[in-house]
CSV table of C-alpha atoms and ligand atoms in Angstrom, one decimal:
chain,number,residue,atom,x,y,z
A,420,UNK,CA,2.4,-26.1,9.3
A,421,UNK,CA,4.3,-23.1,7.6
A,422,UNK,CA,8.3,-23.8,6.9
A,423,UNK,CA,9.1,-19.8,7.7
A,424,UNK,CA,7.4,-16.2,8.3
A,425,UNK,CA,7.6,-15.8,5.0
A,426,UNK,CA,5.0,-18.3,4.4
A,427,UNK,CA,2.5,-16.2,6.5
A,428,UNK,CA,2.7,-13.3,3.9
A,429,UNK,CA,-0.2,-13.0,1.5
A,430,UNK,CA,-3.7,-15.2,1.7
A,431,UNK,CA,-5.5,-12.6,3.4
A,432,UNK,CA,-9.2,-13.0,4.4
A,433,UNK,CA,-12.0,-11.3,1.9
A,434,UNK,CA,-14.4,-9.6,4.4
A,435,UNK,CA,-17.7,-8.0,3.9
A,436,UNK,CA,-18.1,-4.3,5.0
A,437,UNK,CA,-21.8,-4.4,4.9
A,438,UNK,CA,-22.3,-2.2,7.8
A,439,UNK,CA,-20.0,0.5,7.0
A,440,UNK,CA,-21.3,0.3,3.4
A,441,UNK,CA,-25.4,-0.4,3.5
A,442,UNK,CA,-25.1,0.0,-0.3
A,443,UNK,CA,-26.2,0.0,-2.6
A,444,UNK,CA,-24.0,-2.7,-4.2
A,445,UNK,CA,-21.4,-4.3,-1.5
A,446,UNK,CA,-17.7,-3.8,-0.5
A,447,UNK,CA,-15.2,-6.6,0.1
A,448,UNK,CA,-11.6,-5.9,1.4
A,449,UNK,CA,-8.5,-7.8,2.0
A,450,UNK,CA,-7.5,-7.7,5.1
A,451,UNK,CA,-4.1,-6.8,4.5
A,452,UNK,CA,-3.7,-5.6,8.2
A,453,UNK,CA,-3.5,-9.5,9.3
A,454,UNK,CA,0.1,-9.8,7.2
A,455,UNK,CA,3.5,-10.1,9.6
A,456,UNK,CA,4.5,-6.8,9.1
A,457,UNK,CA,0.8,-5.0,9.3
A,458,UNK,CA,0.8,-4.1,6.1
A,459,UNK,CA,0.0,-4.9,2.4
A,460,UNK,CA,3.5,-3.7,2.0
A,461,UNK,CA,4.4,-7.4,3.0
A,462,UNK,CA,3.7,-8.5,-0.5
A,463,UNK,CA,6.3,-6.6,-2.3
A,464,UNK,CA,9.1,-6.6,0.4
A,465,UNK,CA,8.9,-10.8,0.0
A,466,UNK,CA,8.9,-10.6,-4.0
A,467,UNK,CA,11.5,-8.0,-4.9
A,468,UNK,CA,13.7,-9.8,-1.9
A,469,UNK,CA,13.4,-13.5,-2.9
A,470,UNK,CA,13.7,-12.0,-7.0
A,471,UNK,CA,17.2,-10.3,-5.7
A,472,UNK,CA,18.4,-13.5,-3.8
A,473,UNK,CA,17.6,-15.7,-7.0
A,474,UNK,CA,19.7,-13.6,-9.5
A,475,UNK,CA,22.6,-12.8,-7.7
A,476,UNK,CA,22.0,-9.7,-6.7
A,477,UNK,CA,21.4,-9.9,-3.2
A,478,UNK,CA,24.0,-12.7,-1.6
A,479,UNK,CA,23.4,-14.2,1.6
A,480,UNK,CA,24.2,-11.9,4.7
A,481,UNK,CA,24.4,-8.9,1.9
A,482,UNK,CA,22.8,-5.8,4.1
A,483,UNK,CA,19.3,-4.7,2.2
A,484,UNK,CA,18.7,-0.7,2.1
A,485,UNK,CA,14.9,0.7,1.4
A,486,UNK,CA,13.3,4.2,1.4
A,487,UNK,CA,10.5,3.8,3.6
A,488,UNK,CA,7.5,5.1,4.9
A,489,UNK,CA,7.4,2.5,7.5
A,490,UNK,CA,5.3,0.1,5.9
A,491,UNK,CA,7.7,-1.4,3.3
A,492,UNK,CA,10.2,-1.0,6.1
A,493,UNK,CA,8.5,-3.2,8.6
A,494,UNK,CA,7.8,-5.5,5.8
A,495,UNK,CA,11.6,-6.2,4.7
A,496,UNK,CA,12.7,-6.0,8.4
A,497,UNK,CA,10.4,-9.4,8.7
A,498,UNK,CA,11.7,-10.8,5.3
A,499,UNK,CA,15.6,-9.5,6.0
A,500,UNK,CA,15.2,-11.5,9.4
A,501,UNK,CA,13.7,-14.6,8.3
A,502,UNK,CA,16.4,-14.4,5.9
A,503,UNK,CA,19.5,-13.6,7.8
A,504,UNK,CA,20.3,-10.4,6.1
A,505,UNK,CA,20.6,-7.1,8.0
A,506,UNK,CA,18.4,-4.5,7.1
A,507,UNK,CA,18.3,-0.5,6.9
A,508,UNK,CA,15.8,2.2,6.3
A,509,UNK,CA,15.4,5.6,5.4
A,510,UNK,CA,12.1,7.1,6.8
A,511,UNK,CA,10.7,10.8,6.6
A,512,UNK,CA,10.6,11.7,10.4
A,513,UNK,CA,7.4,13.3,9.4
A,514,UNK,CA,5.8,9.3,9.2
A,515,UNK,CA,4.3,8.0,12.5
A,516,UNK,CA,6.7,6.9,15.2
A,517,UNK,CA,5.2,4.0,15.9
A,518,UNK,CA,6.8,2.8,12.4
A,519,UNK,CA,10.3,3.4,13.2
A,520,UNK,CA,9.8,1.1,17.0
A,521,UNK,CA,8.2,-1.6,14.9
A,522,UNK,CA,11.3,-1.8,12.4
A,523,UNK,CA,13.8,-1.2,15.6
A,524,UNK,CA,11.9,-3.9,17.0
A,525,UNK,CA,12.5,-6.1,13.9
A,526,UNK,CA,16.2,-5.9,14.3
A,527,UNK,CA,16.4,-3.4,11.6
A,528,UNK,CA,18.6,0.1,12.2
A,529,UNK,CA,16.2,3.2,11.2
A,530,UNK,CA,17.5,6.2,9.9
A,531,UNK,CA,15.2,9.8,10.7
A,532,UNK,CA,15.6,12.1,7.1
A,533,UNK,CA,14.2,15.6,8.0
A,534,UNK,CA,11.1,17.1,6.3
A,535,UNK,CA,11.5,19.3,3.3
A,536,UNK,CA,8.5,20.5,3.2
A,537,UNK,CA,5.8,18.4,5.2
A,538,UNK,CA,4.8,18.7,9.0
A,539,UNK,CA,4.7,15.3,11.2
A,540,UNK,CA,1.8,13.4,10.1
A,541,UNK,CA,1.8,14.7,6.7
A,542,UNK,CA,4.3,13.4,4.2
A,543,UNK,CA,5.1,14.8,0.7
A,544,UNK,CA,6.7,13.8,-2.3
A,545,UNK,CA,9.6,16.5,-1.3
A,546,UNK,CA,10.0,14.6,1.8
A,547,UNK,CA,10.4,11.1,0.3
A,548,UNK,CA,12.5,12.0,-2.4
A,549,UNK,CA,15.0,13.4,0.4
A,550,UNK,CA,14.5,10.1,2.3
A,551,UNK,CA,15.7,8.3,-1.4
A,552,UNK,CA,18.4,10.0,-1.6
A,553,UNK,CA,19.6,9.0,2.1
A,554,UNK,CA,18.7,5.1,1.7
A,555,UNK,CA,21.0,5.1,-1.7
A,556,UNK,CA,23.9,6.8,-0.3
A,557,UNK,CA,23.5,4.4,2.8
A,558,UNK,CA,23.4,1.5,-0.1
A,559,UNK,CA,26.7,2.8,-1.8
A,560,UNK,CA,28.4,3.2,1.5
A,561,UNK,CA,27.4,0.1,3.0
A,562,UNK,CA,27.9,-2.2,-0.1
A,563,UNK,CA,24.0,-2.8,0.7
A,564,UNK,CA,21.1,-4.2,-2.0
A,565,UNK,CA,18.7,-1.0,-2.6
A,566,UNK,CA,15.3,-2.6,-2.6
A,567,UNK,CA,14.0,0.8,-5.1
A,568,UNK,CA,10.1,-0.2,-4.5
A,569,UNK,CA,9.1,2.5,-7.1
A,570,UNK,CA,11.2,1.0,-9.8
A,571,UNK,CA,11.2,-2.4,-9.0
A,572,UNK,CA,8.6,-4.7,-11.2
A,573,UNK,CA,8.2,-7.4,-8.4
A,574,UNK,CA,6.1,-5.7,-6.5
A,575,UNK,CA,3.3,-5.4,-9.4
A,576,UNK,CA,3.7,-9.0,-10.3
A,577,UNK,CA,3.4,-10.0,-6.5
A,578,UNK,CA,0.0,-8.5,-6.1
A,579,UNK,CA,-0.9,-9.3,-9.8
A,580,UNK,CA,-0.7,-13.3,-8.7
A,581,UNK,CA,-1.5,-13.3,-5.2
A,582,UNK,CA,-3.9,-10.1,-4.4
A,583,UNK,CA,-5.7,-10.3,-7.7
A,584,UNK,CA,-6.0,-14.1,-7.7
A,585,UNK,CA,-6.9,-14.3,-4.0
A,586,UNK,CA,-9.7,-12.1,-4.7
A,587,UNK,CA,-10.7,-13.4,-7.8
A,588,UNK,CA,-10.7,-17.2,-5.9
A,589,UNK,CA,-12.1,-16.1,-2.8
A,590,UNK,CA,-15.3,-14.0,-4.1
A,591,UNK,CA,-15.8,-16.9,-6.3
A,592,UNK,CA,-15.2,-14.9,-9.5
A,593,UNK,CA,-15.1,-11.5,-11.0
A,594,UNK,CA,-15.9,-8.0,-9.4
A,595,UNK,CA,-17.3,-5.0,-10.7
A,596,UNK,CA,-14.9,-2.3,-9.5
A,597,UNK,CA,-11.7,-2.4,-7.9
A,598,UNK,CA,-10.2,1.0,-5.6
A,599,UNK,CA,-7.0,1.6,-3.8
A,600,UNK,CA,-4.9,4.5,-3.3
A,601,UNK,CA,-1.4,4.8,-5.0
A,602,UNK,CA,2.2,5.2,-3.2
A,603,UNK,CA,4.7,3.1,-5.7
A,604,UNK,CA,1.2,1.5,-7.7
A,605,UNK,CA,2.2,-2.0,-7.1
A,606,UNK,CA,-1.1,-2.6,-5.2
A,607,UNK,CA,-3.5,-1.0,-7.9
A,608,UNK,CA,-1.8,-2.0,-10.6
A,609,UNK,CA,-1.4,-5.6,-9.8
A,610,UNK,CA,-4.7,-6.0,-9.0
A,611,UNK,CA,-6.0,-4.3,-11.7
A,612,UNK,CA,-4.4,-6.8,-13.9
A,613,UNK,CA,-5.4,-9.5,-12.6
A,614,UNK,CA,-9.2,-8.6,-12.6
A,615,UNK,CA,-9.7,-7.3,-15.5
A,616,UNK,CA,-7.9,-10.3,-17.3
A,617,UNK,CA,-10.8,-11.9,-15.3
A,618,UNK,CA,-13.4,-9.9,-16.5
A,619,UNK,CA,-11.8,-6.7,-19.0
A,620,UNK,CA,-15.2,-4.8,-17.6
A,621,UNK,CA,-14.0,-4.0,-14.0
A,622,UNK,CA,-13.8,-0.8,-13.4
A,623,UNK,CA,-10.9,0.7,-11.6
A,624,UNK,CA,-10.0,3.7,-9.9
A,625,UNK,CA,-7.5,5.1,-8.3
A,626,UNK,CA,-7.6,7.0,-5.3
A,627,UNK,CA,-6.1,10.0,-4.7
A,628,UNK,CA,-6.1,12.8,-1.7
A,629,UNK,CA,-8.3,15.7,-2.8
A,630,UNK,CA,-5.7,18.5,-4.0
A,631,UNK,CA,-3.0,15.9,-5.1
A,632,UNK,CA,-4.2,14.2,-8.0
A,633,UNK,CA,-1.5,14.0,-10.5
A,634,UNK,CA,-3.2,10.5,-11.9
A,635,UNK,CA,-6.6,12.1,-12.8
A,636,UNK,CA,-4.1,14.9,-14.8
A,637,UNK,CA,-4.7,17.7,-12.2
A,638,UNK,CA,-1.8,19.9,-10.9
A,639,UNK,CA,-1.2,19.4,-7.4
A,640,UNK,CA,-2.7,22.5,-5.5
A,641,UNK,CA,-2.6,20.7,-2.0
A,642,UNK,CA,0.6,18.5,-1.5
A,643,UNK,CA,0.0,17.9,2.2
A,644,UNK,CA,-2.7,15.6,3.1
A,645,UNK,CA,-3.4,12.9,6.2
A,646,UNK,CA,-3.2,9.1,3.7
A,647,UNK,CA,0.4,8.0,4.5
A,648,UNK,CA,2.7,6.4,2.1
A,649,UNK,CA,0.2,7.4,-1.0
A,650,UNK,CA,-0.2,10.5,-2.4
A,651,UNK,CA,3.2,11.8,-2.8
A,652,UNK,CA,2.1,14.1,-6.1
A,653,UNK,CA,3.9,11.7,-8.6
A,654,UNK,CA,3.2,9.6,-11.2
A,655,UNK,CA,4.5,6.9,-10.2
A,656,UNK,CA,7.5,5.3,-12.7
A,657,UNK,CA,5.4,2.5,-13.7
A,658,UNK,CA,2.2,3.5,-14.0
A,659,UNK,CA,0.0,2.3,-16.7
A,660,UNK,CA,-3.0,4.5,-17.5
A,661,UNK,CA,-4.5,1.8,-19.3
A,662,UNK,CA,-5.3,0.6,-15.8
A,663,UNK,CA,-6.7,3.0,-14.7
A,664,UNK,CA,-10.6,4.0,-15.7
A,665,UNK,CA,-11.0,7.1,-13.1
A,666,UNK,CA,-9.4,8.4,-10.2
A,667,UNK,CA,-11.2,9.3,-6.8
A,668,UNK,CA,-10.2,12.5,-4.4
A,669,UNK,CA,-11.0,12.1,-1.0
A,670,UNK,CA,-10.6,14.8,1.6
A,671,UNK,CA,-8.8,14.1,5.2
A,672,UNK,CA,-12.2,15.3,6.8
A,673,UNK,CA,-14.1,11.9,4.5
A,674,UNK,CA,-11.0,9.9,5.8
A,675,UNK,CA,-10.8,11.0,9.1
A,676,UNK,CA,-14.9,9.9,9.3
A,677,UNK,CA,-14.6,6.7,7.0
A,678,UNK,CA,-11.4,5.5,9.6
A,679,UNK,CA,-13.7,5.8,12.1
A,680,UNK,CA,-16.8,4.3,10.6
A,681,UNK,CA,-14.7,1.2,9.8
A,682,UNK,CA,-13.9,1.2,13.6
A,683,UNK,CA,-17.3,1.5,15.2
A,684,UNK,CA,-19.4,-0.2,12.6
A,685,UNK,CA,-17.3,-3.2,11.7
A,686,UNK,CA,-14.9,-3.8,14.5
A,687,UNK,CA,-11.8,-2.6,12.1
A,688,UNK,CA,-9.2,-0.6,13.6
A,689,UNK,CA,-7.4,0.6,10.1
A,690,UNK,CA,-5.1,3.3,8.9
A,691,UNK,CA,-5.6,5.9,6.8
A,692,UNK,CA,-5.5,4.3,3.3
A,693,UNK,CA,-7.8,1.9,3.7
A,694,UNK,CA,-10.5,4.2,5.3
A,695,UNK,CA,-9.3,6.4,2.3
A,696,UNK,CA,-10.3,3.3,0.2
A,697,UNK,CA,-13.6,2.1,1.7
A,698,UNK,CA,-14.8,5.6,1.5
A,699,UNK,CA,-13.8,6.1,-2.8
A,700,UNK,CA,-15.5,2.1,-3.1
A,701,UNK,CA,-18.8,3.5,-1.4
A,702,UNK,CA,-18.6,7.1,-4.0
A,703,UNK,CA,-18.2,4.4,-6.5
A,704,UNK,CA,-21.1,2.3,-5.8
A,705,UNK,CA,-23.5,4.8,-4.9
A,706,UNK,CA,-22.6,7.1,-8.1
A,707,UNK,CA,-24.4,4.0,-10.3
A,708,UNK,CA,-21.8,3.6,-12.6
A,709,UNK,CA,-22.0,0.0,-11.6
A,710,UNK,CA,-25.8,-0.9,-11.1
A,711,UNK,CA,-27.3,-1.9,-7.9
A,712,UNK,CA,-25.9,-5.0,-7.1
A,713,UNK,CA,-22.8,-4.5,-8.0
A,714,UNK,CA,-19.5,-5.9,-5.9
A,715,UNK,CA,-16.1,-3.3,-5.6
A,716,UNK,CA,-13.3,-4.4,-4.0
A,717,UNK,CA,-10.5,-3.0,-2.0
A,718,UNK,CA,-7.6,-3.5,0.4
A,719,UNK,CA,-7.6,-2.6,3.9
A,720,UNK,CA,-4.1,-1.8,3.9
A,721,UNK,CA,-2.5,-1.6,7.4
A,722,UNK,CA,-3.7,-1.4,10.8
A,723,UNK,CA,-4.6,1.7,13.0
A,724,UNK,CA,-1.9,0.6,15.4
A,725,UNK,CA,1.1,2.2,13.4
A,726,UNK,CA,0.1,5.6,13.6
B,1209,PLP,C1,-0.5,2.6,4.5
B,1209,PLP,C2,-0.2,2.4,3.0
B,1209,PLP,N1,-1.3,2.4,2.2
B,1209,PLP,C3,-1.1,2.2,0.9
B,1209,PLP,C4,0.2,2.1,0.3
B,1209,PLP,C5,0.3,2.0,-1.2
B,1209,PLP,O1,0.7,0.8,-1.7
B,1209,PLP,P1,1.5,0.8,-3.1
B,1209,PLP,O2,2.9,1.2,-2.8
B,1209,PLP,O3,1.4,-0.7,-3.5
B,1209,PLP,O4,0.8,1.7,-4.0
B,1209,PLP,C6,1.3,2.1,1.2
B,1209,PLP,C7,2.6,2.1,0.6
B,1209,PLP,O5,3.6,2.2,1.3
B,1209,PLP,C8,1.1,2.3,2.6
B,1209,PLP,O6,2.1,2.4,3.4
């Protein structure tokens, strides 16, 4: 038996995706849709809010404020209630409704910022940085904890000891390549460390949406794209390039067919990031950069059900 919610997050299932991907080679993915909060966004909310609470920063009952694009929100609304604290976010209105009823539904209070230069659906850096500025001045008015997921190292570490080593433990040792796309980084970059201090020859990439790829050193021609809460045209505070051994673009149309792919083929009914994942893991593996039989995992990062 589990004491709390909090106990549910992390220890996702490894699956196979052997019938979206018919290699060559072989894709496994977290299941990170199966967390509390429906997202891989679960991990950090529970690290960087426990971390807070254990040095003084966040006292008990303290409100907790966080820039979200719905994921990190729903996330911290679990934690904040399982915790007893009272929680508020920030979203872009131009992320998916269904995000903002999931928090409300949480108990949390959600705050709409308008779009700078996005349409509904399509979220850009613009947009989030205006949705920043909202959650800190809430914070400073409210006397609340601002949860900063961008700056805060908490969320790397988290997915450095519990993504990484889950996958690591539950593939029964090292992979070959490792992909996910990049909102704050916390998921690629805690992963990334984790396998290759299993095995320093994994290779990793980054996803990024075709047109926006500031982390493979392009300027971002196309800032509006369909893979919510990554891609906002940044590099990402901190990012470590020594992680990082090539990025993947994918365009909306690939992600669009890959989301559906994942639905019809394995049963999976995702969101946009993780079909944006599966579909840079089977570029990967079919470009032969990692021989025939080789094994890249990736996370399936929240469900189709929030969009
Ligand atoms: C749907 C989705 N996929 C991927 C990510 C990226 O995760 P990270 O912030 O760890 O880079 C996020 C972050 O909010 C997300 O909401």
């Amino acid at each position: 038996m589990h004491a709390s919610t909090l106990d549910l997050i992390g220890g996702t299932p490894l699956v196979a995706l052997d019938r979206a991907h018919d290699g060559p080679g072989r894709i496994v993915a977290k299941a990170e849709f199966l967390q509390p909060g429906g997202s891989v966004k679960d991990r950090a909310a529970r690290a960087i809010v426990l971390a807070a609470r254990a040095d003084g920063r966040l006292r008990p009952g303290m409100p907790v404020v966080e820039m979200t694009s719905g994921n990190m929100g729903a996330g911290l609304a679990v934690v904040c209630a399982a915790l007893g604290h009272p929680f508020i976010a920030a979203m872009s209105a131009g992320n998916s409704p269904a995000r903002a009823r999931m928090m409300e539904g949480l108990g949390a209070k959600v705050v709409l910022v308008a779009q700078v230069d996005g349409s509904p659906g399509q979220v850009t850096g613009a947009d989030v940085a205006a949705a920043a500025e909202e959650a800190v001045r809430i914070a400073q008015d409210e006397g609340g904890f601002y949860v900063d997921q961008f700056n805060a190292a908490e969320g790397i570490t988290a997915h450095q000891r519990t993504t990484g080593a889950e996958i690591l433990r539950q593939y029964g040792g090292p992979v070959d390549g490792w992909v996910a796309a990049v909102g704050t980084g916390c998921t690629f970059l805690g992963v990334a460390r984790a396998l290759k201090a299993a095995n320093p020859a994994t290779v990793c990439a980054a996803v990024e949406p075709l047109g926006c790829e500031p982390l493979a050193g392009k300027p971002v021609t196309k800032a509006r794209h369909i893979v919510q809460g990554t891609g906002y045209g940044l590099v990402p505070p901190h990012w470590d390039p020594s992680l990082m051994d090539l990025s993947l673009a994918v365009s909306d149309a690939e992600v669009e067919q890959w989301r559906r792919r994942l639905a019809v083929r394995e049963g999976l009914y995702v969101g946009y990031s993780a079909a944006a994942n599966v579909c840079a893991a089977s570029r990967l593996l079919g470009s032969g950069r990692l021989g025939p039989g080789a094994t890249v995992a990736t996370v399936l990062c929240d469900t189709g059900l929030k969009y």
